[in-house]
Amino acid sequence: MGYFFTRRKLTLWHVRLTGVLLIFICCMVEVEPSLGKGVANDSSMPSSFSRPKSVNIGALFTFNSVIGRAVKPAIAAAVDDINSNSSLLEGTTINLIFHDTNCSGFLGTMEALQLMEKDVAIAIGPQSSGIAHVISHVVNELHVPLLSLATDPTLSSLQYPYFLRTIQSDYFQMYAIADLVVHYGWREVVAIFVDDDYGRNGISVLGDALAKQRAKISYKAPFPPDASRNDINDLLVEVNLMESRVFIVHVNPDSGLSLFSVAKSLGMISNGYVWIATEWLTSVLDGSGPVDPSTMDLLQGVLALRHHTADSVQKHSFMSRWKKLKYVGNSSINAYAFYAYDSVWLAASALDSFLKQGGNLTFSSDPVISGSVLNSSLRSLRGGQKLLQTLLGTKHMGLSGDIQFDAEKNLIHPAFDILNIVGTGSNKIGYWSNYSGLSLVTPEILYLKPANKSSSRQQLRSVIWPGQVSKTPRGWIFPNNGKPLQIAVPNRVSYKQFVSADKDPPGAQGYCIDVFEAALKLLPYPVPHNYVLYGNGIRNPEFDNLVYDVAENMWCVTGSFFLLVGAAIWILEHRINSEFRGPPSQQLITIFWFSFSTMFFSHRENTLSTLGRFVLLIWLFVVLIINSSYTASLTSILTVQQLSSRIEGIDSLISSNDPIGIQDGSFARDYLVRELNIAESRIKSLKNQEAYLDALQRGPKNGGVAAIVDELPYVQVFLSYSNCNVQIVGQEFTKSGWGFAFQRDSPLAIDLSTAILQLSENGELQRIHNKWLTTGDCSSQSNQAEETRLSLKSFWGLFLICGITCFMALSIFFCRVCYQYSRYAPEVVSQDEIEAAEPVRSRRLSSTSFKDLIDFIDRKEAEIKDFFKRKNSVESNRSQASRSYSLDRDSSSPT
């Protein structure tokens, strides 16, 4: 065994350590960190401590990896920058110690323990979630703060007090993906992930995030970290049989591209597919320098997230000198490099504050470790607790933005860029932040405004999806495993117009079946399906349904006649009645007031003309008949309802003790018992329409029922069956809806609802309704009430008489006016005589224009009569003068 470990360049000490490593982890006791805890009682230890010349900071990463190749030069550059900065640490330099985890959980743990032996004050790393879990136990015991770039959301500061994450957690990334999924209207996704702590824990949070928005992971597809290409191929073939076409890929950066290579070979990077990758993909693309075109071809249309780092002069300056840094090689910069650089500066700033406050960086033996079989070279940091608090309170403006911890020891302002891989690069389509969700505006601008996560504010730019299409994919198809959609159909024994069994294909028929089949034909994809009957065919099975009813009424003709009569009276009275004269606005008000006051016989204006009194007499008689008829009709309707049934609606039915009928198998039984608290002994199940009619005819005193509670479509069919001898009373008391039931959040439900709406718009739904449900027209009210209902045809004779009366009166009036106007002959009257006999206004009557006619009609009757009286007097005087002249001529002639 010793030879085996020698071959791996490990000492015998490590062999002994390996044997007790698991015991050490399991038996480790978490001790409340304090300055005195775990310090050996050494009388030679000085009472005060001077500033050390150097401080050890350890870096623990897999340096031959996508992340490791980016963080190593960044960490080294940060240490160099800090050591050359005289204003920081003031004479104390940072001694950087690298340890390589070699992408192995076992070797990484060994390397971590070796690093802790070197009395590091702060450790940075690791990137691996598995190693981070183990090392977090170690640093807790040694009181050494750990600044980690591991994104595993289960690495909690509550469990590991000395664990500080200096990068955004996958917790926030998974909520960003959930918002992205819901933004595009998808409800189910397939999660493809590496089967380790990093993959499992991240996908677990994704499931929770989706569930909060009524979405879900329909299938989880894990694969081992060392999966071969054949393993990935088998996995994707299985995934391709699933319904969902939205794939979330959460894998390690070093092996993720092989998955897309296999997906491309299987034709899965094409139209209809959606691929969303977590930040691992952008870390690969950003950190690999110029990406080969063949690699980019694998990723066309993929959406990917990237840790958001704020733009700054400091950031761009660091990027410009990247290639000049040591350890860079062929690698390029990515987000991990920024966070690693900032982690070193955070550590240096905290150490500077810690030392200025008289902090102690000495190490001492821990009694827990000393009493175990572990090597005594592992020592705890005396001032670890104080250094930890200093780190939590430190604020630093770094390359990635504000470096500051919140109350839960997470970095503030979690945010991600959202990229669309297109061509040889990527398009930034927006941002996600925990502050405002999806946005086209950078998070730094949104932080200055009030938080707003309303759905109307969630925006992203357009996307080019796989297959070079811009239309958002539906996100699902029917699975390719040959299993058709199973549709349960109630095997009814009554109301078979709606749905019933059929011996011929497809095995069911009726109104609902035709609607469903017509809707399926409108879908842009085939839906293989089978109808499966449920129920024994003897009794109706139970199912849920809808109640719906609408009613309306109008009084337009009666109101029109009120205005007609008022206008006629005004015309007839205007010339002789001063109450119907005045300014135009007053006359208009008089017409309306007089019209509607006659309804209550409260009109105050007197009628003076014979024609006006005649019209008013006829109209008052009509009003009397209308009022009396409606009063009698209302009394009759109320009397009929009281005589026909004591049940006026659901409320009176509840308060009575009469039996209630329901359709066998209906939801109404549970609703009446549980929701309305009606005793179950009052409820009678009725098998079919014959039983309905028989129970209502017998009534509650003869073994029947007082009323039947059922869905409105069934009731309407039953009304026709009973020749309208029954009535609907009260209003509908539920607002449920008829429809086709799918599993919760089934994507087919949305498409089928849209198809049914199209059926309604193009008239096909009404055609199917007429085919199956054409019945006699029965109102929702009783037949007796219908027969006594008053309408226009009830008073058409009275309205006709009133109309003829108005017409005759107005005709006589206008004939009389025209006759008066024709009698006026200005040519036979001398101008001087008219001027002497008529006021100035009479001059206007000499014109024969239409305006003069209207002016003539508008004048008072008394003025017209006075004018003609004076005219007759003038003509008489002229006649007498003419005769006198004639006599004089005769007397003067010779005999």
mmCIF file of N, CA and C in Angstrom, residues 221-267:
data_model
loop_
_atom_site.group_PDB
_atom_site.id
_atom_site.type_symbol
_atom_site.label_atom_id
_atom_site.label_comp_id
_atom_site.label_asym_id
_atom_site.label_seq_id
_atom_site.Cartn_x
_atom_site.Cartn_y
_atom_site.Cartn_z
ATOM 1 N N ALA A 221 -32.426 14.602 -16.954
ATOM 2 C CA ALA A 221 -31.516 13.731 -17.696
ATOM 3 C C ALA A 221 -30.089 13.935 -17.198
ATOM 4 N N PRO A 222 -29.690 13.234 -16.126
ATOM 5 C CA PRO A 222 -28.314 13.379 -15.622
ATOM 6 C C PRO A 222 -27.351 12.452 -16.351
ATOM 7 N N PHE A 223 -26.081 12.835 -16.393
ATOM 8 C CA PHE A 223 -25.045 11.937 -16.907
ATOM 9 C C PHE A 223 -23.792 12.120 -16.060
ATOM 10 N N PRO A 224 -22.974 11.082 -15.922
ATOM 11 C CA PRO A 224 -21.803 11.156 -15.040
ATOM 12 C C PRO A 224 -20.769 12.132 -15.577
ATOM 13 N N PRO A 225 -19.918 12.678 -14.690
ATOM 14 C CA PRO A 225 -18.900 13.639 -15.145
ATOM 15 C C PRO A 225 -17.952 13.081 -16.188
ATOM 16 N N ASP A 226 -17.699 11.779 -16.157
ATOM 17 C CA ASP A 226 -16.766 11.177 -17.119
ATOM 18 C C ASP A 226 -17.514 10.437 -18.218
ATOM 19 N N ALA A 227 -18.728 10.894 -18.568
ATOM 20 C CA ALA A 227 -19.534 10.211 -19.582
ATOM 21 C C ALA A 227 -18.846 10.241 -20.938
ATOM 22 N N SER A 228 -18.950 9.110 -21.647
ATOM 23 C CA SER A 228 -18.383 9.026 -22.998
ATOM 24 C C SER A 228 -19.374 9.601 -24.005
ATOM 25 N N ARG A 229 -18.906 9.726 -25.235
ATOM 26 C CA ARG A 229 -19.781 10.242 -26.295
ATOM 27 C C ARG A 229 -20.967 9.319 -26.513
ATOM 28 N N ASN A 230 -20.742 8.010 -26.408
ATOM 29 C CA ASN A 230 -21.847 7.060 -26.563
ATOM 30 C C ASN A 230 -22.877 7.218 -25.445
ATOM 31 N N ASP A 231 -22.387 7.481 -24.224
ATOM 32 C CA ASP A 231 -23.320 7.693 -23.110
ATOM 33 C C ASP A 231 -24.192 8.921 -23.354
ATOM 34 N N ILE A 232 -23.559 9.989 -23.830
ATOM 35 C CA ILE A 232 -24.316 11.208 -24.113
ATOM 36 C C ILE A 232 -25.283 10.985 -25.261
ATOM 37 N N ASN A 233 -24.880 10.227 -26.264
ATOM 38 C CA ASN A 233 -25.756 9.932 -27.398
ATOM 39 C C ASN A 233 -26.995 9.183 -26.936
ATOM 40 N N ASP A 234 -26.802 8.164 -26.095
ATOM 41 C CA ASP A 234 -27.950 7.397 -25.589
ATOM 42 C C ASP A 234 -28.878 8.284 -24.764
ATOM 43 N N LEU A 235 -28.286 9.195 -23.995
ATOM 44 C CA LEU A 235 -29.088 10.087 -23.170
ATOM 45 C C LEU A 235 -29.943 11.014 -24.033
ATOM 46 N N LEU A 236 -29.345 11.603 -25.071
ATOM 47 C CA LEU A 236 -30.086 12.537 -25.907
ATOM 48 C C LEU A 236 -31.139 11.840 -26.755
ATOM 49 N N VAL A 237 -30.886 10.620 -27.146
ATOM 50 C CA VAL A 237 -31.909 9.853 -27.870
ATOM 51 C C VAL A 237 -33.139 9.664 -26.982
ATOM 52 N N GLU A 238 -32.913 9.371 -25.718
ATOM 53 C CA GLU A 238 -34.019 9.226 -24.774
ATOM 54 C C GLU A 238 -34.720 10.561 -24.541
ATOM 55 N N VAL A 239 -33.932 11.610 -24.438
ATOM 56 C CA VAL A 239 -34.501 12.944 -24.229
ATOM 57 C C VAL A 239 -35.359 13.357 -25.418
ATOM 58 N N ASN A 240 -34.948 12.985 -26.603
ATOM 59 C CA ASN A 240 -35.657 13.372 -27.813
ATOM 60 C C ASN A 240 -37.026 12.726 -27.928
ATOM 61 N N LEU A 241 -37.282 11.708 -27.119
ATOM 62 C CA LEU A 241 -38.593 11.075 -27.105
ATOM 63 C C LEU A 241 -39.577 11.800 -26.197
ATOM 64 N N MET A 242 -39.082 12.777 -25.449
ATOM 65 C CA MET A 242 -39.930 13.488 -24.516
ATOM 66 C C MET A 242 -40.793 14.524 -25.239
ATOM 67 N N GLU A 243 -41.827 14.998 -24.549
ATOM 68 C CA GLU A 243 -42.747 15.984 -25.113
ATOM 69 C C GLU A 243 -42.129 17.364 -25.219
ATOM 70 N N SER A 244 -41.411 17.769 -24.180
ATOM 71 C CA SER A 244 -40.846 19.117 -24.151
ATOM 72 C C SER A 244 -39.667 19.236 -25.117
ATOM 73 N N ARG A 245 -39.567 20.382 -25.744
ATOM 74 C CA ARG A 245 -38.452 20.678 -26.631
ATOM 75 C C ARG A 245 -37.608 21.844 -26.096
ATOM 76 N N VAL A 246 -37.769 22.165 -24.803
ATOM 77 C CA VAL A 246 -36.978 23.199 -24.151
ATOM 78 C C VAL A 246 -35.970 22.509 -23.252
ATOM 79 N N PHE A 247 -34.678 22.604 -23.600
ATOM 80 C CA PHE A 247 -33.623 21.889 -22.887
ATOM 81 C C PHE A 247 -32.762 22.887 -22.111
ATOM 82 N N ILE A 248 -32.633 22.652 -20.816
ATOM 83 C CA ILE A 248 -31.755 23.452 -19.965
ATOM 84 C C ILE A 248 -30.492 22.634 -19.726
ATOM 85 N N VAL A 249 -29.340 23.170 -20.098
ATOM 86 C CA VAL A 249 -28.074 22.445 -20.022
ATOM 87 C C VAL A 249 -27.219 23.053 -18.916
ATOM 88 N N HIS A 250 -26.963 22.249 -17.873
ATOM 89 C CA HIS A 250 -26.175 22.706 -16.720
ATOM 90 C C HIS A 250 -25.072 21.676 -16.475
ATOM 91 N N VAL A 251 -23.926 21.893 -17.122
ATOM 92 C CA VAL A 251 -22.848 20.904 -17.098
ATOM 93 C C VAL A 251 -21.526 21.615 -16.798
ATOM 94 N N ASN A 252 -20.455 20.831 -16.730
ATOM 95 C CA ASN A 252 -19.133 21.404 -16.478
ATOM 96 C C ASN A 252 -18.592 22.063 -17.749
ATOM 97 N N PRO A 253 -17.864 23.157 -17.630
ATOM 98 C CA PRO A 253 -17.347 23.848 -18.820
ATOM 99 C C PRO A 253 -16.433 22.994 -19.676
ATOM 100 N N ASP A 254 -15.707 22.063 -19.062
ATOM 101 C CA ASP A 254 -14.695 21.320 -19.823
ATOM 102 C C ASP A 254 -15.272 20.196 -20.660
ATOM 103 N N SER A 255 -16.528 19.811 -20.425
ATOM 104 C CA SER A 255 -17.105 18.695 -21.185
ATOM 105 C C SER A 255 -18.422 19.057 -21.849
ATOM 106 N N GLY A 256 -18.877 20.303 -21.691
ATOM 107 C CA GLY A 256 -20.203 20.657 -22.179
ATOM 108 C C GLY A 256 -20.335 20.684 -23.689
ATOM 109 N N LEU A 257 -19.267 21.089 -24.388
ATOM 110 C CA LEU A 257 -19.378 21.201 -25.836
ATOM 111 C C LEU A 257 -19.598 19.859 -26.513
ATOM 112 N N SER A 258 -19.133 18.785 -25.894
ATOM 113 C CA SER A 258 -19.338 17.455 -26.484
ATOM 114 C C SER A 258 -20.824 17.123 -26.538
ATOM 115 N N LEU A 259 -21.596 17.633 -25.589
ATOM 116 C CA LEU A 259 -23.044 17.383 -25.601
ATOM 117 C C LEU A 259 -23.689 18.036 -26.815
ATOM 118 N N PHE A 260 -23.294 19.258 -27.140
ATOM 119 C CA PHE A 260 -23.872 19.922 -28.304
ATOM 120 C C PHE A 260 -23.395 19.274 -29.602
ATOM 121 N N SER A 261 -22.213 18.718 -29.581
ATOM 122 C CA SER A 261 -21.741 18.008 -30.767
ATOM 123 C C SER A 261 -22.617 16.801 -31.060
ATOM 124 N N VAL A 262 -22.959 16.057 -30.022
ATOM 125 C CA VAL A 262 -23.843 14.890 -30.210
ATOM 126 C C VAL A 262 -25.242 15.345 -30.615
ATOM 127 N N ALA A 263 -25.743 16.423 -29.967
ATOM 128 C CA ALA A 263 -27.083 16.924 -30.303
ATOM 129 C C ALA A 263 -27.150 17.356 -31.760
ATOM 130 N N LYS A 264 -26.069 17.965 -32.260
ATOM 131 C CA LYS A 264 -26.028 18.383 -33.657
ATOM 132 C C LYS A 264 -26.102 17.181 -34.588
ATOM 133 N N SER A 265 -25.392 16.120 -34.242
ATOM 134 C CA SER A 265 -25.392 14.917 -35.082
ATOM 135 C C SER A 265 -26.756 14.231 -35.084
ATOM 136 N N LEU A 266 -27.553 14.438 -34.023
ATOM 137 C CA LEU A 266 -28.883 13.825 -33.942
ATOM 138 C C LEU A 266 -29.972 14.730 -34.524
ATOM 139 N N GLY A 267 -29.562 15.862 -35.078
ATOM 140 C CA GLY A 267 -30.539 16.779 -35.665
ATOM 141 C C GLY A 267 -31.354 17.543 -34.640
#
